[in-house]
Each structure stands twice: as structure tokens, then as C-alpha cells.
Short mmCIF file of C-alpha atoms in Angstrom, two decimals:
data_model
loop_
_atom_site.label_atom_id
_atom_site.label_comp_id
_atom_site.label_asym_id
_atom_site.label_seq_id
_atom_site.Cartn_x
_atom_site.Cartn_y
_atom_site.Cartn_z
CA MET L 24 134.29 58.28 50.75
CA ALA L 25 137.99 58.01 51.60
CA SER L 26 138.03 60.90 54.03
CA LYS L 27 135.31 62.48 56.12
CA PRO L 28 133.37 65.17 54.22
CA GLN L 29 133.88 68.76 55.42
CA VAL L 30 130.40 70.18 55.94
CA GLY L 31 130.01 73.90 56.62
CA VAL L 32 127.22 75.36 58.65
CA LEU L 33 126.37 78.92 57.68
CA ALA L 34 127.03 80.87 60.90
CA LEU L 35 125.70 84.37 60.31
CA GLN L 36 122.94 83.68 62.80
CA GLY L 37 120.89 80.74 64.13
CA ASP L 38 121.26 77.35 65.76
CA VAL L 39 124.74 76.64 64.33
CA ASP L 40 126.26 74.64 67.21
CA GLU L 41 123.35 72.22 67.23
CA HIS L 42 123.93 71.42 63.53
CA ILE L 43 127.64 71.05 63.95
CA ALA L 44 127.14 68.59 66.81
CA ALA L 45 124.51 66.64 64.86
CA LEU L 46 126.64 66.44 61.70
CA GLU L 47 129.60 65.12 63.72
CA ARG L 48 127.39 62.53 65.39
CA ALA L 49 126.26 61.46 61.94
CA GLY L 50 129.92 60.98 60.85
CA ALA L 51 131.00 64.21 59.15
CA THR L 52 133.51 66.89 60.04
CA ALA L 53 131.64 70.15 60.49
CA ARG L 54 132.54 73.77 61.06
CA ALA L 55 131.01 77.22 61.15
CA VAL L 56 131.07 79.26 57.92
CA LYS L 57 131.02 83.02 58.21
CA THR L 58 133.40 83.97 55.39
CA ARG L 59 134.02 83.38 51.68
CA ALA L 60 137.20 81.46 52.55
CA ALA L 61 135.35 79.06 54.90
CA LEU L 62 132.64 78.55 52.26
CA ASP L 63 135.26 77.69 49.64
CA ALA L 64 136.76 75.07 51.99
CA SER L 65 133.43 73.27 52.48
CA ASP L 66 132.22 70.21 50.49
CA ALA L 67 128.63 70.90 51.41
CA LEU L 68 126.67 73.51 53.33
CA VAL L 69 123.87 73.58 55.85
CA ILE L 70 121.81 76.75 56.44
CA PRO L 71 120.49 76.33 59.94
CA GLY L 72 117.40 77.52 61.75
CA GLY L 73 117.16 81.21 62.53
CA GLU L 74 115.52 84.31 61.07
CA SER L 75 115.35 84.38 57.32
CA THR L 76 115.12 88.18 56.92
CA THR L 77 118.24 88.60 59.11
CA VAL L 78 120.33 85.97 57.36
CA MET L 79 119.39 87.12 53.84
CA LYS L 80 120.42 90.67 54.73
CA LEU L 81 123.71 89.49 56.24
CA LEU L 82 124.50 87.29 53.21
CA ASP L 83 124.02 90.38 51.11
CA ARG L 84 125.90 92.73 53.42
CA PHE L 85 128.91 90.40 53.63
CA ALA L 86 128.95 89.66 49.85
CA LEU L 87 128.23 85.96 50.19
CA VAL L 88 125.18 85.77 47.91
CA ASP L 89 126.97 85.29 44.59
CA PRO L 90 129.73 82.92 45.84
CA LEU L 91 127.13 80.77 47.55
CA ARG L 92 124.93 80.64 44.45
CA ALA L 93 127.93 79.80 42.30
CA ARG L 94 129.02 76.94 44.52
CA VAL L 95 125.53 75.45 44.62
CA ARG L 96 125.03 75.76 40.86
CA ALA L 97 128.33 73.98 40.48
CA GLY L 98 126.89 71.05 42.43
CA MET L 99 127.71 71.68 46.10
CA PRO L 100 125.03 69.93 48.21
CA LEU L 101 122.95 72.36 50.28
CA TRP L 102 120.43 71.68 53.07
CA GLY L 103 118.33 74.29 54.68
CA THR L 104 116.31 73.78 57.91
CA CYS L 105 113.34 76.07 58.48
CA MET L 106 114.92 79.50 57.94
CA GLY L 107 117.46 77.78 55.71
CA MET L 108 114.75 76.40 53.48
CA ILE L 109 113.20 79.86 53.20
CA VAL L 110 116.53 81.39 52.20
CA MET L 111 117.13 78.68 49.56
CA ALA L 112 113.62 78.97 48.03
CA ARG L 113 112.67 80.60 44.75
CA ALA L 114 110.03 82.75 46.41
CA VAL L 115 108.19 83.48 49.67
CA ALA L 116 104.44 83.30 49.22
CA GLY L 117 102.69 86.60 49.91
CA LEU L 118 105.84 88.55 50.77
CA GLU L 119 108.36 90.59 48.78
CA GLN L 120 111.25 88.91 50.54
CA PRO L 121 114.54 88.37 48.68
CA THR L 122 115.87 84.81 48.64
CA LEU L 123 118.74 82.85 47.03
CA GLY L 124 116.39 81.34 44.48
CA LEU L 125 118.09 77.92 44.41
CA LEU L 126 115.41 75.44 45.46
CA ASP L 127 112.55 75.62 42.98
CA VAL L 128 109.68 76.01 45.51
CA SER L 129 107.55 78.76 46.92
CA VAL L 130 107.42 78.62 50.72
CA ARG L 131 104.92 80.14 53.12
CA ARG L 132 106.50 81.62 56.23
CA ASN L 133 105.06 81.05 59.70
CA ALA L 134 102.60 78.85 57.86
CA PHE L 135 101.40 76.95 60.95
CA GLY L 136 100.96 80.18 62.98
CA ARG L 137 102.96 82.12 65.53
CA GLN L 138 105.07 80.57 68.33
CA ASN L 139 102.07 79.29 70.26
CA ASP L 140 101.42 76.91 67.33
CA SER L 141 104.99 75.57 67.26
CA ALA L 142 104.84 71.82 67.85
CA GLU L 143 106.57 68.41 68.09
CA VAL L 144 105.16 65.96 65.59
CA ASP L 145 105.77 62.28 64.81
CA LEU L 146 106.42 62.61 61.10
CA ALA L 147 106.39 59.85 58.50
CA ILE L 148 109.48 60.14 56.25
CA PRO L 149 109.59 56.92 54.18
CA ALA L 150 112.96 57.86 52.66
CA ILE L 151 114.73 57.50 56.04
CA GLY L 152 112.90 54.44 57.30
CA GLU L 153 109.63 53.23 58.75
CA LYS L 154 109.95 54.65 62.22
CA PRO L 155 108.35 58.15 62.43
CA PHE L 156 110.81 61.03 62.89
CA PRO L 157 110.48 63.40 65.91
CA ALA L 158 109.98 66.55 63.87
CA ILE L 159 110.20 69.90 65.73
CA PHE L 160 108.35 72.73 63.97
CA ILE L 161 109.11 76.26 65.29
CA ARG L 162 107.29 79.13 63.57
CA ALA L 163 107.80 76.84 60.63
CA PRO L 164 107.29 77.35 56.89
CA TRP L 165 105.66 74.89 54.53
CA ILE L 166 105.96 74.27 50.82
CA GLU L 167 103.23 76.23 49.05
CA SER L 168 104.11 75.07 45.53
CA ALA L 169 107.00 73.25 43.88
CA ALA L 170 108.43 72.60 40.44
CA ALA L 171 107.79 69.18 38.85
CA ASP L 172 111.27 67.83 39.60
CA VAL L 173 111.04 68.59 43.35
CA GLU L 174 110.45 65.42 45.31
CA VAL L 175 108.26 65.77 48.41
CA LEU L 176 109.77 63.42 51.09
CA ALA L 177 107.34 64.26 53.85
CA SER L 178 104.10 66.20 54.30
CA PHE L 179 102.24 67.52 57.32
CA GLY L 180 98.83 69.20 57.36
CA GLY L 181 98.49 68.69 53.63
CA HIS L 182 101.72 70.56 52.73
CA GLY L 183 105.26 69.49 51.91
CA VAL L 184 107.66 69.88 54.88
CA MET L 185 110.66 67.96 53.51
CA VAL L 186 111.70 68.27 49.87
CA ARG L 187 114.63 67.29 47.66
CA GLN L 188 115.64 68.61 44.27
CA GLY L 189 118.87 66.98 43.11
CA SER L 190 121.61 68.04 45.55
CA LEU L 191 119.31 70.41 47.43
CA LEU L 192 117.42 69.41 50.58
CA GLY L 193 114.87 71.45 52.51
CA THR L 194 113.10 70.73 55.81
CA SER L 195 110.52 72.86 57.58
CA PHE L 196 111.50 71.23 60.88
CA HIS L 197 114.71 70.99 62.97
CA PRO L 198 116.42 67.55 62.99
CA GLU L 199 119.38 69.30 64.73
CA LEU L 200 117.28 69.72 67.87
CA THR L 201 116.70 65.97 68.20
CA ALA L 202 119.03 63.06 68.98
CA ASP L 203 117.78 61.16 65.94
CA PRO L 204 120.60 61.29 63.32
CA ARG L 205 118.66 59.95 60.33
CA VAL L 206 117.97 63.18 58.42
CA HIS L 207 121.60 64.31 58.93
CA ARG L 208 122.74 60.89 57.64
CA TYR L 209 120.36 61.23 54.68
CA PHE L 210 122.02 64.57 53.79
CA LEU L 211 125.51 63.11 54.15
CA GLU L 212 124.57 60.28 51.79
CA MET L 213 123.69 62.97 49.23
CA LEU L 214 127.38 63.95 49.28
CA ALA L 215 128.58 60.51 48.19
CA PRO L 216 129.35 60.31 44.47
CA MET Y 23 100.56 63.13 67.30
CA GLU Y 24 101.19 66.84 67.75
CA GLN Y 25 102.32 68.51 70.98
CA LYS Y 26 102.40 72.29 71.34
CA GLY Y 27 104.10 74.41 73.98
CA THR Y 28 106.67 71.72 74.95
CA LEU Y 29 109.92 72.65 76.62
CA THR Y 30 111.67 71.72 73.38
CA VAL Y 31 109.72 74.09 71.18
CA LYS Y 32 109.91 76.86 73.77
CA ARG Y 33 113.65 76.58 74.27
CA GLY Y 34 113.94 75.93 70.55
CA LEU Y 35 112.73 79.39 69.56
CA ALA Y 36 115.46 80.90 71.70
CA GLN Y 37 118.00 78.65 69.92
CA MET Y 38 116.82 80.07 66.60
CA LEU Y 39 117.60 83.62 67.85
CA LYS Y 40 121.24 82.86 68.65
CA GLY Y 41 123.88 85.08 67.16
CA GLY Y 42 121.24 87.76 66.66
CA VAL Y 43 120.13 91.13 68.06
CA ILE Y 44 116.75 91.78 69.66
CA MET Y 45 115.75 95.42 69.63
CA ASP Y 46 113.34 97.41 71.85
CA VAL Y 47 110.79 99.37 69.71
CA VAL Y 48 107.87 101.59 70.67
CA THR Y 49 106.13 101.96 67.29
CA PRO Y 50 105.41 99.80 64.27
CA GLU Y 51 107.70 102.13 62.25
CA GLN Y 52 110.63 101.47 64.62
CA ALA Y 53 109.87 97.72 64.35
CA VAL Y 54 110.23 97.94 60.56
CA ILE Y 55 113.56 99.80 60.96
CA ALA Y 56 114.77 97.07 63.31
CA GLN Y 57 113.71 94.29 60.92
CA GLU Y 58 115.37 96.10 58.00
CA ALA Y 59 118.57 96.39 60.01
CA GLY Y 60 118.61 92.63 60.55
CA ALA Y 61 117.12 92.25 64.04
CA VAL Y 62 116.05 88.65 64.82
CA ALA Y 63 113.19 89.85 67.00
CA VAL Y 64 111.71 92.99 68.52
CA MET Y 65 110.54 93.83 72.03
CA ALA Y 66 107.33 95.81 71.77
CA LEU Y 67 107.21 98.53 74.43
CA GLU Y 68 105.35 101.74 75.22
CA ARG Y 69 108.55 103.35 76.43
CA ILE Y 70 112.15 102.29 76.13
CA PRO Y 71 113.92 101.69 79.45
CA ALA Y 72 115.80 105.01 79.47
CA ASP Y 73 112.42 106.81 79.39
CA ILE Y 74 110.90 104.45 81.98
CA ARG Y 75 113.84 105.30 84.21
CA ALA Y 76 113.42 109.04 83.59
CA MET Y 77 109.65 109.02 84.18
CA GLY Y 78 109.63 107.03 87.40
CA GLY Y 79 106.23 105.92 88.72
CA VAL Y 80 104.76 102.50 87.92
CA ALA Y 81 105.73 100.82 84.65
CA ARG Y 82 103.22 98.20 83.44
CA MET Y 83 102.64 95.83 80.49
CA SER Y 84 102.39 97.90 77.27
CA ASN Y 85 99.19 98.91 75.52
CA LEU Y 86 97.85 95.84 73.72
CA GLU Y 87 96.76 97.71 70.62
CA LEU Y 88 100.33 98.95 70.28
CA ILE Y 89 101.75 95.45 70.66
CA ARG Y 90 99.28 94.08 68.10
CA SER Y 91 100.18 96.81 65.62
CA ILE Y 92 103.86 95.89 65.99
CA MET Y 93 103.02 92.16 65.46
CA ASP Y 94 101.19 93.13 62.26
CA ALA Y 95 104.09 95.29 61.02
CA VAL Y 96 106.89 92.69 60.99
CA THR Y 97 107.44 89.02 60.15
CA ILE Y 98 110.13 88.43 62.84
CA PRO Y 99 109.11 87.26 66.35
CA VAL Y 100 107.63 89.86 68.66
CA MET Y 101 108.33 89.85 72.38
CA ALA Y 102 106.60 91.87 75.14
CA LYS Y 103 107.23 92.48 78.80
CA VAL Y 104 105.15 91.62 81.84
CA ARG Y 105 105.69 92.71 85.41
CA ILE Y 106 107.41 90.13 87.61
CA GLY Y 107 104.78 87.76 88.97
CA HIS Y 108 101.79 89.33 87.14
CA ILE Y 109 99.86 86.15 86.23
CA ALA Y 110 97.06 88.00 84.38
CA GLU Y 111 99.38 90.17 82.25
CA ALA Y 112 101.17 87.01 81.19
CA GLN Y 113 97.90 85.24 80.35
CA VAL Y 114 96.82 88.28 78.33
CA LEU Y 115 100.04 88.41 76.30
CA GLN Y 116 99.82 84.68 75.63
CA ALA Y 117 96.22 85.10 74.46
CA LEU Y 118 97.23 88.03 72.26
CA GLY Y 119 99.74 85.69 70.60
CA VAL Y 120 103.11 87.32 71.23
CA ASP Y 121 106.02 84.96 70.45
CA PHE Y 122 108.01 85.42 73.67
CA ILE Y 123 107.25 87.05 77.04
CA ASP Y 124 109.92 88.87 79.06
CA GLU Y 125 109.18 88.69 82.79
CA SER Y 126 111.14 91.84 83.33
CA GLU Y 127 112.65 93.83 86.18
CA VAL Y 128 112.43 96.88 83.93
CA LEU Y 129 108.70 97.06 84.73
CA THR Y 130 107.56 97.64 88.32
CA PRO Y 131 107.21 94.21 89.97
CA ALA Y 132 103.67 93.04 90.69
CA ASP Y 133 104.80 90.44 93.20
CA ASP Y 134 107.70 91.26 95.49
CA LYS Y 135 108.30 87.60 96.41
CA PHE Y 136 107.49 85.24 93.56
CA HIS Y 137 108.01 84.98 89.81
CA LEU Y 138 105.53 83.42 87.41
CA ALA Y 139 105.10 79.61 87.14
CA LYS Y 140 106.32 79.80 83.57
CA ASN Y 141 105.92 76.11 82.79
CA ASP Y 142 102.15 76.66 82.85
CA TYR Y 143 102.22 78.66 79.62
CA THR Y 144 102.50 77.71 75.93
CA THR Y 145 104.36 80.93 75.19
CA PRO Y 146 108.08 80.84 76.06
CA PHE Y 147 109.54 83.25 78.68
CA VAL Y 148 112.84 85.05 78.98
CA CYS Y 149 114.06 86.31 82.39
CA GLY Y 150 116.93 88.41 83.64
CA ALA Y 151 119.65 87.13 85.96
CA ARG Y 152 122.65 88.61 87.73
CA ASP Y 153 124.38 85.34 88.60
CA LEU Y 154 124.10 81.60 88.13
CA GLY Y 155 121.75 81.03 91.06
CA GLU Y 156 119.25 83.57 89.73
CA ALA Y 157 119.51 82.08 86.23
CA LEU Y 158 118.85 78.54 87.49
CA ARG Y 159 115.92 79.63 89.66
CA ARG Y 160 114.30 81.25 86.66
CA ILE Y 161 114.92 78.12 84.53
CA ALA Y 162 113.42 75.98 87.30
CA GLU Y 163 110.28 78.17 87.12
CA GLY Y 164 110.16 77.53 83.35
CA ALA Y 165 112.16 80.27 81.66
CA ALA Y 166 113.10 79.13 78.12
CA MET Y 167 115.84 81.77 77.77
CA ILE Y 168 118.01 83.80 80.15
CA ARG Y 169 119.44 87.29 79.69
CA SER Y 170 121.80 89.22 81.91
CA LYS Y 171 119.95 91.96 83.72
CA GLY Y 172 122.60 94.60 83.24
CA GLU Y 173 121.16 97.98 84.15
CA ALA Y 174 118.49 98.76 81.55
CA GLY Y 175 118.31 102.26 80.14
CA SER Y 176 121.64 103.26 81.63
CA GLY Y 177 123.80 103.26 78.49
CA ASN Y 178 126.45 101.78 80.81
CA ILE Y 179 127.77 98.27 80.08
CA VAL Y 180 129.43 97.69 83.43
CA GLU Y 181 126.51 95.86 85.08
CA ALA Y 182 125.97 93.60 82.09
CA VAL Y 183 129.67 92.72 82.20
CA ARG Y 184 129.45 92.01 85.90
CA HIS Y 185 126.42 89.73 85.44
CA MET Y 186 127.77 87.91 82.39
CA ARG Y 187 131.04 87.26 84.21
CA ALA Y 188 129.23 86.13 87.31
CA ILE Y 189 127.12 83.63 85.32
CA GLY Y 190 130.17 82.38 83.42
CA ASP Y 191 132.26 82.05 86.58
CA GLY Y 192 129.42 80.19 88.30
CA ILE Y 193 129.23 77.73 85.40
CA ARG Y 194 133.01 77.21 85.28
CA GLU Y 195 133.19 76.58 89.04
CA LEU Y 196 130.59 73.83 88.78
CA THR Y 197 132.37 72.04 85.94
CA VAL Y 198 135.40 71.43 88.15
CA ALA Y 199 133.54 70.81 91.41
CA PRO Y 200 133.79 67.26 92.76
CA LYS Y 201 130.46 65.37 92.61
CA GLU Y 202 130.10 65.21 96.37
CA GLU Y 203 129.96 69.02 96.50
CA LEU Y 204 127.00 69.42 94.17
CA VAL Y 205 124.21 69.17 96.77
CA ALA Y 206 125.87 71.81 98.95
CA ARG Y 207 126.54 73.94 95.86
CA ALA Y 208 122.86 73.71 94.93
CA ARG Y 209 121.95 74.80 98.45
CA ASP Y 210 124.36 77.76 98.26
CA LEU Y 211 123.17 78.79 94.78
CA GLY Y 212 119.52 78.43 95.84
CA ALA Y 213 118.88 76.34 92.75
CA PRO Y 214 117.53 72.78 92.16
CA LEU Y 215 120.06 69.95 92.15
CA ASP Y 216 119.11 68.60 88.75
CA LEU Y 217 119.91 71.91 87.08
CA VAL Y 218 123.15 72.29 89.04
CA THR Y 219 124.13 68.77 87.92
CA TYR Y 220 123.22 69.61 84.32
CA VAL Y 221 125.48 72.69 84.37
CA ALA Y 222 128.33 70.71 86.02
CA GLU Y 223 128.14 68.07 83.29
CA HIS Y 224 127.60 70.29 80.24
CA GLY Y 225 129.45 73.47 81.17
CA LYS Y 226 126.54 75.60 80.00
CA LEU Y 227 122.96 76.50 80.89
CA PRO Y 228 120.23 74.25 79.52
CA VAL Y 229 118.75 77.32 77.77
CA VAL Y 230 120.14 80.08 75.58
CA LEU Y 231 121.89 82.97 77.32
CA PHE Y 232 121.70 86.53 75.91
CA CYS Y 233 123.13 89.80 77.16
CA ALA Y 234 120.91 92.71 78.06
CA GLY Y 235 121.14 96.01 79.85
CA GLY Y 236 123.53 98.72 78.68
CA VAL Y 237 124.63 97.81 75.16
CA SER Y 238 125.03 101.06 73.18
CA THR Y 239 127.78 100.54 70.57
CA PRO Y 240 129.07 97.90 68.16
CA ALA Y 241 132.06 97.35 70.46
CA ASP Y 242 129.71 96.77 73.45
CA ALA Y 243 127.97 94.00 71.47
CA SER Y 244 131.27 92.39 70.52
CA LEU Y 245 132.47 92.60 74.17
CA MET Y 246 129.39 90.80 75.48
CA MET Y 247 129.56 88.07 72.81
CA GLN Y 248 133.21 87.50 73.78
CA LEU Y 249 132.14 87.17 77.42
CA GLY Y 250 129.84 84.29 76.47
CA ALA Y 251 126.57 85.88 75.42
CA GLU Y 252 124.84 83.96 72.61
CA GLY Y 253 123.10 87.06 71.36
CA ILE Y 254 122.26 90.66 72.32
CA PHE Y 255 119.25 92.64 73.50
CA VAL Y 256 119.52 96.38 72.74
CA GLY Y 257 117.07 98.51 74.49
CA SER Y 258 117.61 102.22 74.55
CA GLY Y 259 120.98 102.02 72.69
CA ILE Y 260 119.38 102.24 69.29
CA PHE Y 261 116.52 104.66 69.49
CA LYS Y 262 118.35 106.96 71.96
CA SER Y 263 121.33 107.25 69.57
CA ASN Y 264 121.47 110.05 67.01
CA ASP Y 265 121.05 107.67 64.05
CA PRO Y 266 118.88 104.57 64.85
CA LYS Y 267 119.16 103.06 61.33
CA ALA Y 268 122.94 103.21 61.32
CA PHE Y 269 123.33 102.05 64.93
CA SER Y 270 120.96 99.11 64.49
CA LYS Y 271 122.77 97.87 61.37
CA ALA Y 272 126.21 98.36 62.96
CA ILE Y 273 125.30 96.53 66.18
CA VAL Y 274 123.95 93.61 64.12
CA ALA Y 275 127.17 93.39 62.06
CA ALA Y 276 129.36 93.59 65.18
CA THR Y 277 127.32 90.80 66.83
CA THR Y 278 127.71 88.50 63.80
CA HIS Y 279 131.47 89.08 63.47
CA TYR Y 280 132.17 89.79 67.16
CA GLU Y 281 135.43 87.82 67.15
CA ASP Y 282 136.84 89.86 64.24
CA PRO Y 283 138.08 93.29 65.31
CA LYS Y 284 138.34 94.40 61.67
CA ALA Y 285 134.66 93.73 61.18
CA VAL Y 286 133.90 95.69 64.39
CA VAL Y 287 135.98 98.56 63.00
CA GLU Y 288 134.01 98.46 59.77
CA ALA Y 289 130.72 98.43 61.64
CA SER Y 290 131.81 101.33 63.79
CA LEU Y 291 133.09 103.34 60.82
CA SER Y 292 129.74 102.84 59.09
CA LEU Y 293 128.22 105.07 61.78
CA GLY Y 294 130.06 108.10 60.37
CA ARG Y 295 131.78 111.09 61.90
CA ASP Y 296 128.68 112.49 63.59
CA ALA Y 297 127.63 109.29 65.36
CA THR Y 298 126.75 109.75 68.98
CA ALA Y 299 125.70 106.83 71.12
CA MET Y 300 123.03 107.37 73.75
CA ASP Y 301 123.94 109.32 76.90
CA GLY Y 302 125.17 107.06 79.72
CA ILE Y 303 124.71 107.21 83.47
CA ASP Y 304 127.42 106.67 86.07
CA LEU Y 305 125.71 103.99 88.11
CA ARG Y 306 127.73 104.77 91.21
CA LYS Y 307 125.71 107.98 91.44
CA VAL Y 308 122.38 106.21 91.20
CA PRO Y 309 120.73 105.47 94.59
CA GLU Y 310 120.26 101.78 95.35
CA SER Y 311 116.47 102.17 95.34
CA GLU Y 312 116.55 103.28 91.69
CA LEU Y 313 118.55 100.28 90.39
CA LEU Y 314 116.38 97.91 88.35
CA ALA Y 315 118.63 94.87 88.54
CA SER Y 316 117.95 94.20 92.24
CA ARG Y 317 114.23 93.65 91.53
CA GLY Y 318 113.12 90.02 91.56
CA VAL Y 319 116.03 87.78 92.56
#
């Protein structure tokens, strides 16, 4: 790419600063997105970790649901970490929770348990290299079921925890909390034509 | 390899709560109202601080059946309070499975000298602080999150402002202090040198910093975020107002868009003409012995 991609990080709630710092370490220009105007100025978007019920309500309250869906359907790359993956999903297993319905998967929330079961795991992700990735799972979701064209890039405990469908990426864990830039780089490579 | 209860996953949960509002609730129904309004977590209590203050006597860990019913009612994280230094109450809340434990001055302290050794637990802890030294002592003991103490249940923001400014000033002073002063600064702060050095180098605490103690209006939430809070605890401010549903939604909106006065106007207008925030207390008229913030320093 000629110029650095402008990556937005949805900043209604969650670990926004951590993603901005990680994206910049990986070679992008990143900034917080709270408004329609900031969304329109972004080449790609990350939905960070946080609380999915909170962020879905705020997207709705601040009229960002339709503009966000329209941008993604027009091809804007989107990556959700943990809460972000829940918000992107088609459905939440066992709950009547509204979502954006962009990533064609059903996710199970708090799938590993409550906070006491949150864990650091050495995770095999062949798509980013041989060395295991230090994956941090916090009250994390997993992929309960996925459409045929969803590629499972990593699994843990028998369930998908990193998936890709075209220009959409979802991770159950938090690469932004580690110093390892490989998953952020993987996402930035998805932006290249 | 899988490691649970590490510093990273404990501090990490607090990072996921940033930019959000954590609400005190005393029933499962209130917890659902809080979740519907967009709360990122709830604090399960038998009584909100304003009522604890009014009742006097000894305030203890809440009824476990009540806490469990609140955990069953919502999908967001559930926090609960233990008395300062009460090892067994903390063990019990961890075994019950709450997501975060608040070692809180709002309850009557169990130990008048020592806080919990919070690194011993899998469950993360949040603790109150009035200044940087207190914050760093709690982090040294293992707190994964810090909140200002403010003055809980007072409906008066002045103490929270004082504490948030004191923490911020303490941090800013360290960032410009010459290296050779850091050992003496650590001695004066009563905090370990490694944490003092971290703050001097990074210009922030190594854990998330929220505001608590006195937030009652959308503008209060915006004020505290502008003073450096990374999120807001609202105790009595919601369920002591005349319209908890409206106040909870408005305080969430004002926290999200704290830097945009127009958004705070909109949040405040959404409360309507009849909105009345909780009654406040002039803290200059409260005897020193009744102030909660001086417990556990």
C-alpha cells in the first residue's frame, strides 16, 4: 500500500487504547471511532474487547448499526476481539441477544466459564506461523457453529476461537493485550488489495 | 499450557470494562435494569451505600443467595464487596464465582491494619484510593483495578474530584521527577519502588483507574472522565434517583461521550422535566468518624 491504512477502533466502550497501540506497532495508523464521521473516514474497523450487551445497545442508541453494516457489506474489513466477535456474529447461542449479523457464526458467550476460568493459553495458529500465540481468554466466547465458508484458523477445547470469513475476522482472545503483533499484522494484510 | 488467575487475565477484565459504568444493585430486577441501560457490570449489594450510611451499625458482605440470584439474572460481570482484610469473606466470594471482588471501605473494616493479600486469589480485586500512595499500596497487595474512594452514598462529587485529582497529580509529579529522587519518592508515598518507577516511566497506573463515590448525574460522570477516570462506578446515584431507568441510561451515554458537551446535554434532557437526582449531603457537616474514605489507607 502506498500510504498507511487508517484503521478505526470502535470506542463506545472497551479496551480501545490497547488496540490502537497494537495496530500502530503493527504498522497502521489507528484512531478511536465514536461517530458516523469517524467511521466513514476509516479503511477498516476493529471492535475491541468489552461488554457485548453494552456496545450493541450503544451502537443502536447512537444510530451506528446501519452505517456500520453498510460499510462492512461494501467490503470494509472488520475484526472483532472477544466482545467484538460476539457483536459481529449472526447469533448468540442460548440468548435472545441482538447482534450485527455480519459474521456467519453462532457464538456462545462466557463459554469457558466466569472470570475464575479466564486463562492464558499457548495457542496454535498455523496461519500466522509455527510459534504458538500467547492467547489471553477473558470470559471468552467460542464458536458454537459456523457457515461452510467460515474458515476456522484456531481452535481450543474443541471449539473455534479464531475464524475468518472473507474480509471478516473474529478472535475469542485478546491479541491487543500481548506484545506479539502477529494477529494484528494478519488483519492488516487482509486490507491489502 | 493453560494458566488461570494470572495478573494479565485479572487486570485484563478491568481493561474490558473501560469506558463503561458499573452500577450498584440490590435485587436481580435492578440488575436487569442496569444491564438493559448498558452497564458493563453490576455490584451486588444488600443495601446501597446511602442506606448503609443511614443505618449505621456493622456492614458486612452481602447475603450469598442474593448475590447468586443476581449472577443468574444477568450476563455481564457481577462484582461483590468484602470487608477490608476479611480473608474468609474473600475466599467465600471467590468460591461462589463472582467475577470481581471489591475490598471496600463502604463495609465496616474487619482488619484495622492490613488489607488482603490479593495476589493469592484467582478472582481479581478492585480497591479504593484517595491518592497515589494508597493506589500503589493496593496494587502492590494485588489489586487488579483501582477506584477513587470518593465518599460513597453522599450524592456529593467533591471527594471523588479531590481523590481523582490527587491521584493524577501524583502521577504527573513522578513523570517529571529526576531518577535519583525515585527512591525517596517511594519512601514518601509509602509504595514499592518498582511501582513508583513504572508510573514515572509510563505516566499512568499499571491497572485501570475508575471513579467511585458521589456520581449522581450525567454531568458528574463526564466530569470524572475528564479528570482521568477510565470508567465510572455509580452506587446510590441511580436507585436513589426518582427514575432509575432514565438515570442509568443517561449516565451511560454521558460516560461514552464525556468529551462532547452536546451529548451530555442530550443525555441530561432525556431525564425529562421531573428528573431529580438523589439527595446529597454537605460533607463538611459530617463528623470525621462517619466518613468512609478514611477507612483502610
